[in-house]
Amino acid sequence: MEAQHSLFFRFIYYKKAMQSGLRLVWFCGFFLICVSFYATQMLLPSSFKNQIKKPSVFRSDSSSPTITIFTAPRPFDGLVEEKQVLAIRSWLGLSENVNVVFFSQDPSVISFAEDFGSRVSVEPNIDFTFLGTPFFHSMVARSLASSSDVSVLIDPDTILLPDFISTIGYAYKLDQDWLLVASSQNISHFPFHLNSNGKHWIADDGKHIGIHKLQEFLVKKCHRKPCGDRILLAWNNGDLPLHYGVLPPFLYGKGLHNHWILTEALSSDFRLVLDASWTISNFYLNDLDQENYQLIKGFNISDFHKRSWEIMGNSHLGRLYGSISLREANYSNLFRFLKCGGNYLFVNTMKNIIYPLGYKRSLSLRKKGITLSSTEEEILDCVNVVKSLDGIKGCSVKDQLKLLTSILLPLSLESLLSMRANQNKTIVLAVAGNSYKDMLMSWVCRLRHLQLENFLVCALDHEIYGFAVLQGLPVFKYANPPTNISFDNCHFGTECFQKVTKVKSRVVLQILKLGYNVLLSDVDVYWFKNPLPFLSSFGPAVLVAQSDEYNITGPINLPRRLNSGFYYAHSDGITIAALEKVVKHAVNSNLSEQPSFYDTLCGESGSHRLGDDRCLEPETNLTVYFLNRDLFPNGAYQGLWEEINVKEACTNKGCYILHNNWISGRKKKLERQVLSGLWEYDISTRMCLQSWPRTKFTSYF
Ligand SMILES: *[C@@H]1O[C@H](CO)[C@@H](O)[C@H](O)[C@H]1NC(C)=O
Ligand SMILES: *[C@@H]1O[C@H](CO)[C@@H](O)[C@H](O)[C@H]1NC(C)=O
Ligand SMILES: *[C@@H]1O[C@H](CO)[C@@H](O)[C@H](O)[C@H]1NC(C)=O
Ligand SMILES: *[C@@H]1O[C@H](CO)[C@@H](O)[C@H](O)[C@H]1NC(C)=O
Ligand SMILES: *[C@@H]1O[C@H](CO)[C@@H](O)[C@H](O)[C@H]1NC(C)=O
Ligand SMILES: *[C@@H]1O[C@H](CO)[C@@H](O)[C@H](O)[C@H]1NC(C)=O
Ligand SMILES: *[C@@H]1O[C@H](CO)[C@@H](O)[C@H](O)[C@H]1NC(C)=O
Ligand SMILES: *[C@@H]1O[C@H](CO)[C@@H](O)[C@H](O)[C@H]1NC(C)=O
């Protein structure tokens, strides 16, 4: 240990000497061909001294780190499968210390993981869009929760060579937290195969090909896209966060997210940021639609449409979450991680600083102006070569945004319905304005948790439409939204409330006419379990609705006790005719639509009531069935919301849902739901609550 403290006061630099670097051969980036490196001197201009944080002493423990590689594979199929299998085998063959985690919900991915045994597992519990694209912020949060020494995020078809392990092993010895990035390169053809244990690459003739041969092959063939989207990220499991602030809900594989992390990590300056593009051989076989993350569920809209939708979402997101996310990175804190003559160096070309690491001899400062020895020249050759290279630097986010200035493309109601409806042609519909966006998200997270995918969101205003698109929700805009509905107190009894509720019945009618059954659910309805099998069992010509009756005893179909915030309407002529009457009635009413439902279907003073829990509308023959309140309690029933453990109280009753109504004011409503634990969305990280731990870094913010 005693020698190591002095290892980090290093030398540099002579502009003159830089010119000589040109004679070094540089193949496009996998390794520096450097003569052996015996630096014993340091020329550090005093102005640079202590200006940057130095990679400090190495840890003494020499155990190799455990590494978990996180990736979001596409479904295993055809050419995609071949490439992903090769890449994943290349990772697993690197070391027994490497484990792999897939972010996916696709059955082909799950069965593939099973074939690989215990070193490969699947994490389906992150956030995905309705198109099946995983959210990058959710992937990162899950990876940060990993307990392995080093976490890696990589594209699923990026192949790694063994220099990955040596580089990571080296970085792991740093007694300082780091974030490592390495840009990936594409080649069109790689004529080697992995042998059966995945540890060696072999040529067609069966001969083993060593790492140097592979690198030599690669440097001739590879094309480094200086600012490709393909970047490998790795970090040690340390005490410092990767960056300041909250990662926006970027979609994985749609651009900008890697740039965002890098920019933020550099400007936050928590961790040493290392560009290891030259020490980690990582590449992928060119694929035809490499930009286009394949969607998990097949449906019929053009790829262009899907892609634009999501890429624009990311670009829009960059704008939404402040200038910081879209500014150009400041690379003055970036260190390039190089291997020069068998030794590792960290070079900061902006500040002209080199740290040759790992020397076992002490170094002394030498004054400027003395003739350089040949070894020093060689070192400077290395540096010079590096200075002329792009690496991950030189990425202009402006280029990525150039094409993305137009507005988000909407998906039509018809196409969303055909994508989303379940096999019974049933849709769960939520209608929401911007002031209910958090509640909408909690509702969506709950449905996702129940594995219900057949929901749609109708956006009442532009803000929530944009928000929902960015959150990956299947959303459409109501064609003629009532004006001014986004203010905070759009609650029961207000004029705003009346306008909003009237939209709901119209949208429901529109969807019924397109041939789909609708379960309309307000976003303040908490779902304990899936009510659809039960609700669909009533069949045609029955409208099944929640009762708003608060009296524990007595009939539940008394005047104006129909709650139009939770009802199931079957798509048939009778139901459509009846709902048309409701909509017509509502237009001429100065009240909300709820009384229109009751007055139209059950008669103004309940004249069409049938027994204690039904009505029969005589003109259309529609039956209204009021749902048992033990199973579908409203917010006033039995004081359920006042229970100490609301969840338990409802579960014991066998509730399907619980409506958070009968409370005045959006804030109180929100508070009641959050405090009761019937809340599924983390507003600060913009993710559904998951079973895995939140990042341990929250205390920083
Ligand atoms: C690498 O990708 C770029 C752009 O995606 C493409 O133009 C180039 O031909 C690819 N290179 C190879 C060797 O396939
Ligand atoms: C997809 O939609 C297009 C028109 O939008 C249609 O021509 C084509 O037949 C559809 N394909 C399938 C598989 O439904
Ligand atoms: C980049 O950051 C350094 C400090 O780390 C600062 O001195 C420099 O002015 C910054 N450059 C730009 C272009 O913001
Ligand atoms: C919207 O309604 C609120 C509350 O009634 C009112 O204060 C505000 O001025 C209205 N805005 C517009 C644009 O009408
Ligand atoms: C579809 O409808 C049938 C009969 O109404 C019902 O048994 C089944 O559970 C429904 N399926 C779903 C997914 O709701
Ligand atoms: C509840 O219903 C019972 C009869 O079913 C009635 O006697 C009682 O007055 C009602 N209570 C209220 C508060 O309306
Ligand atoms: C609503 O309209 C009815 C007549 O249709 C009228 O009697 C009542 O006063 C109106 N209420 C309000 C709040 O405007
Ligand atoms: C309603 O039912 C009655 C009796 O079953 C029948 O006579 C009448 O034609 C029906 N009306 C409609 C609109 O179907």
PDB file of C-alpha atoms in Angstrom, residues 582-684:
ATOM      1  CA  VAL A 582     -79.091   9.656 -21.227  1.00  0.00           C
ATOM      2  CA  VAL A 583     -76.742  11.794 -23.324  1.00  0.00           C
ATOM      3  CA  LYS A 584     -79.656  13.726 -24.796  1.00  0.00           C
ATOM      4  CA  HIS A 585     -81.047  14.323 -21.348  1.00  0.00           C
ATOM      5  CA  ALA A 586     -77.709  15.525 -20.052  1.00  0.00           C
ATOM      6  CA  VAL A 587     -77.313  18.102 -22.805  1.00  0.00           C
ATOM      7  CA  ASN A 588     -80.410  19.892 -21.618  1.00  0.00           C
ATOM      8  CA  SER A 589     -79.683  19.552 -17.930  1.00  0.00           C
ATOM      9  CA  ASN A 590     -77.933  22.108 -15.803  1.00  0.00           C
ATOM     10  CA  LEU A 591     -76.740  19.306 -13.506  1.00  0.00           C
ATOM     11  CA  SER A 592     -74.012  16.707 -13.906  1.00  0.00           C
ATOM     12  CA  GLU A 593     -74.727  13.620 -15.960  1.00  0.00           C
ATOM     13  CA  GLN A 594     -75.299  11.436 -12.896  1.00  0.00           C
ATOM     14  CA  PRO A 595     -78.919  12.560 -12.364  1.00  0.00           C
ATOM     15  CA  SER A 596     -79.500  12.165 -16.088  1.00  0.00           C
ATOM     16  CA  PHE A 597     -78.611   8.490 -15.796  1.00  0.00           C
ATOM     17  CA  TYR A 598     -81.027   7.925 -12.996  1.00  0.00           C
ATOM     18  CA  ASP A 599     -83.861  10.124 -14.214  1.00  0.00           C
ATOM     19  CA  THR A 600     -83.717   8.636 -17.701  1.00  0.00           C
ATOM     20  CA  LEU A 601     -83.265   4.994 -16.808  1.00  0.00           C
ATOM     21  CA  CYS A 602     -85.119   4.677 -13.511  1.00  0.00           C
ATOM     22  CA  GLY A 603     -87.635   7.511 -13.870  1.00  0.00           C
ATOM     23  CA  GLU A 604     -87.456  10.843 -12.092  1.00  0.00           C
ATOM     24  CA  SER A 605     -88.798   9.676  -8.792  1.00  0.00           C
ATOM     25  CA  GLY A 606     -87.794   6.089  -9.310  1.00  0.00           C
ATOM     26  CA  SER A 607     -90.940   5.191 -11.213  1.00  0.00           C
ATOM     27  CA  HIS A 608     -89.151   2.443 -13.198  1.00  0.00           C
ATOM     28  CA  ARG A 609     -87.662   0.781 -10.113  1.00  0.00           C
ATOM     29  CA  LEU A 610     -87.862  -2.983  -9.985  1.00  0.00           C
ATOM     30  CA  GLY A 611     -87.416  -4.465  -6.547  1.00  0.00           C
ATOM     31  CA  ASP A 612     -84.672  -3.007  -4.372  1.00  0.00           C
ATOM     32  CA  ASP A 613     -81.759  -3.157  -6.744  1.00  0.00           C
ATOM     33  CA  ARG A 614     -82.946  -2.762 -10.333  1.00  0.00           C
ATOM     34  CA  CYS A 615     -84.811  -0.524 -12.781  1.00  0.00           C
ATOM     35  CA  LEU A 616     -86.353  -1.271 -16.136  1.00  0.00           C
ATOM     36  CA  GLU A 617     -86.403   1.513 -18.677  1.00  0.00           C
ATOM     37  CA  PRO A 618     -89.711   0.853 -20.449  1.00  0.00           C
ATOM     38  CA  GLU A 619     -88.990   2.416 -23.834  1.00  0.00           C
ATOM     39  CA  THR A 620     -85.751   0.566 -24.574  1.00  0.00           C
ATOM     40  CA  ASN A 621     -86.189  -2.370 -22.173  1.00  0.00           C
ATOM     41  CA  LEU A 622     -82.787  -1.740 -20.663  1.00  0.00           C
ATOM     42  CA  THR A 623     -82.371  -3.200 -17.198  1.00  0.00           C
ATOM     43  CA  VAL A 624     -80.262  -1.294 -14.711  1.00  0.00           C
ATOM     44  CA  TYR A 625     -78.681  -3.463 -12.083  1.00  0.00           C
ATOM     45  CA  PHE A 626     -77.298  -1.813  -8.937  1.00  0.00           C
ATOM     46  CA  LEU A 627     -74.213  -3.606  -7.677  1.00  0.00           C
ATOM     47  CA  ASN A 628     -74.090  -5.115  -4.207  1.00  0.00           C
ATOM     48  CA  ARG A 629     -72.324  -2.562  -2.060  1.00  0.00           C
ATOM     49  CA  ASP A 630     -70.390  -5.140  -0.080  1.00  0.00           C
ATOM     50  CA  LEU A 631     -68.638  -6.015  -3.294  1.00  0.00           C
ATOM     51  CA  PHE A 632     -68.649  -2.540  -4.855  1.00  0.00           C
ATOM     52  CA  PRO A 633     -68.807  -0.089  -1.957  1.00  0.00           C
ATOM     53  CA  ASN A 634     -69.120   3.639  -2.517  1.00  0.00           C
ATOM     54  CA  GLY A 635     -67.162   6.092  -0.411  1.00  0.00           C
ATOM     55  CA  ALA A 636     -69.894   6.531   2.171  1.00  0.00           C
ATOM     56  CA  TYR A 637     -70.781   2.909   2.698  1.00  0.00           C
ATOM     57  CA  GLN A 638     -70.098   1.575   6.202  1.00  0.00           C
ATOM     58  CA  GLY A 639     -67.432   4.200   6.795  1.00  0.00           C
ATOM     59  CA  LEU A 640     -64.856   2.024   5.076  1.00  0.00           C
ATOM     60  CA  TRP A 641     -62.515   4.939   4.466  1.00  0.00           C
ATOM     61  CA  GLU A 642     -62.433   5.620   8.204  1.00  0.00           C
ATOM     62  CA  GLU A 643     -61.172   2.134   8.990  1.00  0.00           C
ATOM     63  CA  ILE A 644     -57.642   1.979  10.398  1.00  0.00           C
ATOM     64  CA  ASN A 645     -56.726  -0.587   7.801  1.00  0.00           C
ATOM     65  CA  VAL A 646     -58.891   0.183   4.797  1.00  0.00           C
ATOM     66  CA  LYS A 647     -57.289  -2.449   2.642  1.00  0.00           C
ATOM     67  CA  GLU A 648     -57.887  -5.204   5.150  1.00  0.00           C
ATOM     68  CA  ALA A 649     -61.461  -4.097   5.865  1.00  0.00           C
ATOM     69  CA  CYS A 650     -62.319  -4.188   2.184  1.00  0.00           C
ATOM     70  CA  THR A 651     -60.505  -7.383   1.464  1.00  0.00           C
ATOM     71  CA  ASN A 652     -62.391  -9.094   4.291  1.00  0.00           C
ATOM     72  CA  LYS A 653     -65.666  -7.990   2.762  1.00  0.00           C
ATOM     73  CA  GLY A 654     -64.633  -9.353  -0.609  1.00  0.00           C
ATOM     74  CA  CYS A 655     -64.613  -5.961  -2.307  1.00  0.00           C
ATOM     75  CA  TYR A 656     -63.819  -5.762  -5.982  1.00  0.00           C
ATOM     76  CA  ILE A 657     -63.387  -2.017  -5.798  1.00  0.00           C
ATOM     77  CA  LEU A 658     -63.692   0.898  -3.415  1.00  0.00           C
ATOM     78  CA  HIS A 659     -64.756   4.318  -4.658  1.00  0.00           C
ATOM     79  CA  ASN A 660     -62.935   7.293  -3.170  1.00  0.00           C
ATOM     80  CA  ASN A 661     -66.012   9.518  -3.483  1.00  0.00           C
ATOM     81  CA  TRP A 662     -68.185  11.243  -0.908  1.00  0.00           C
ATOM     82  CA  ILE A 663     -65.345  13.562  -0.052  1.00  0.00           C
ATOM     83  CA  SER A 664     -65.023  17.152  -1.101  1.00  0.00           C
ATOM     84  CA  GLY A 665     -61.912  18.547  -2.735  1.00  0.00           C
ATOM     85  CA  ARG A 666     -59.178  16.996  -4.791  1.00  0.00           C
ATOM     86  CA  LYS A 667     -56.498  17.407  -2.134  1.00  0.00           C
ATOM     87  CA  LYS A 668     -58.472  15.687   0.595  1.00  0.00           C
ATOM     88  CA  LYS A 669     -59.361  12.917  -1.760  1.00  0.00           C
ATOM     89  CA  LEU A 670     -55.744  12.402  -2.727  1.00  0.00           C
ATOM     90  CA  GLU A 671     -54.621  12.520   0.866  1.00  0.00           C
ATOM     91  CA  ARG A 672     -57.180   9.977   1.967  1.00  0.00           C
ATOM     92  CA  GLN A 673     -56.134   7.562  -0.717  1.00  0.00           C
ATOM     93  CA  VAL A 674     -52.394   7.940  -0.195  1.00  0.00           C
ATOM     94  CA  LEU A 675     -52.670   7.654   3.597  1.00  0.00           C
ATOM     95  CA  SER A 676     -54.803   4.550   3.364  1.00  0.00           C
ATOM     96  CA  GLY A 677     -52.128   2.829   1.309  1.00  0.00           C
ATOM     97  CA  LEU A 678     -54.450   2.366  -1.651  1.00  0.00           C
ATOM     98  CA  TRP A 679     -51.909   4.175  -3.755  1.00  0.00           C
ATOM     99  CA  GLU A 680     -49.674   2.645  -6.386  1.00  0.00           C
ATOM    100  CA  TYR A 681     -47.638   5.436  -7.935  1.00  0.00           C
ATOM    101  CA  ASP A 682     -44.432   7.132  -6.856  1.00  0.00           C
ATOM    102  CA  ILE A 683     -44.884  10.752  -7.864  1.00  0.00           C
ATOM    103  CA  SER A 684     -41.255  11.693  -7.264  1.00  0.00           C
TER     104      SER A 684
END
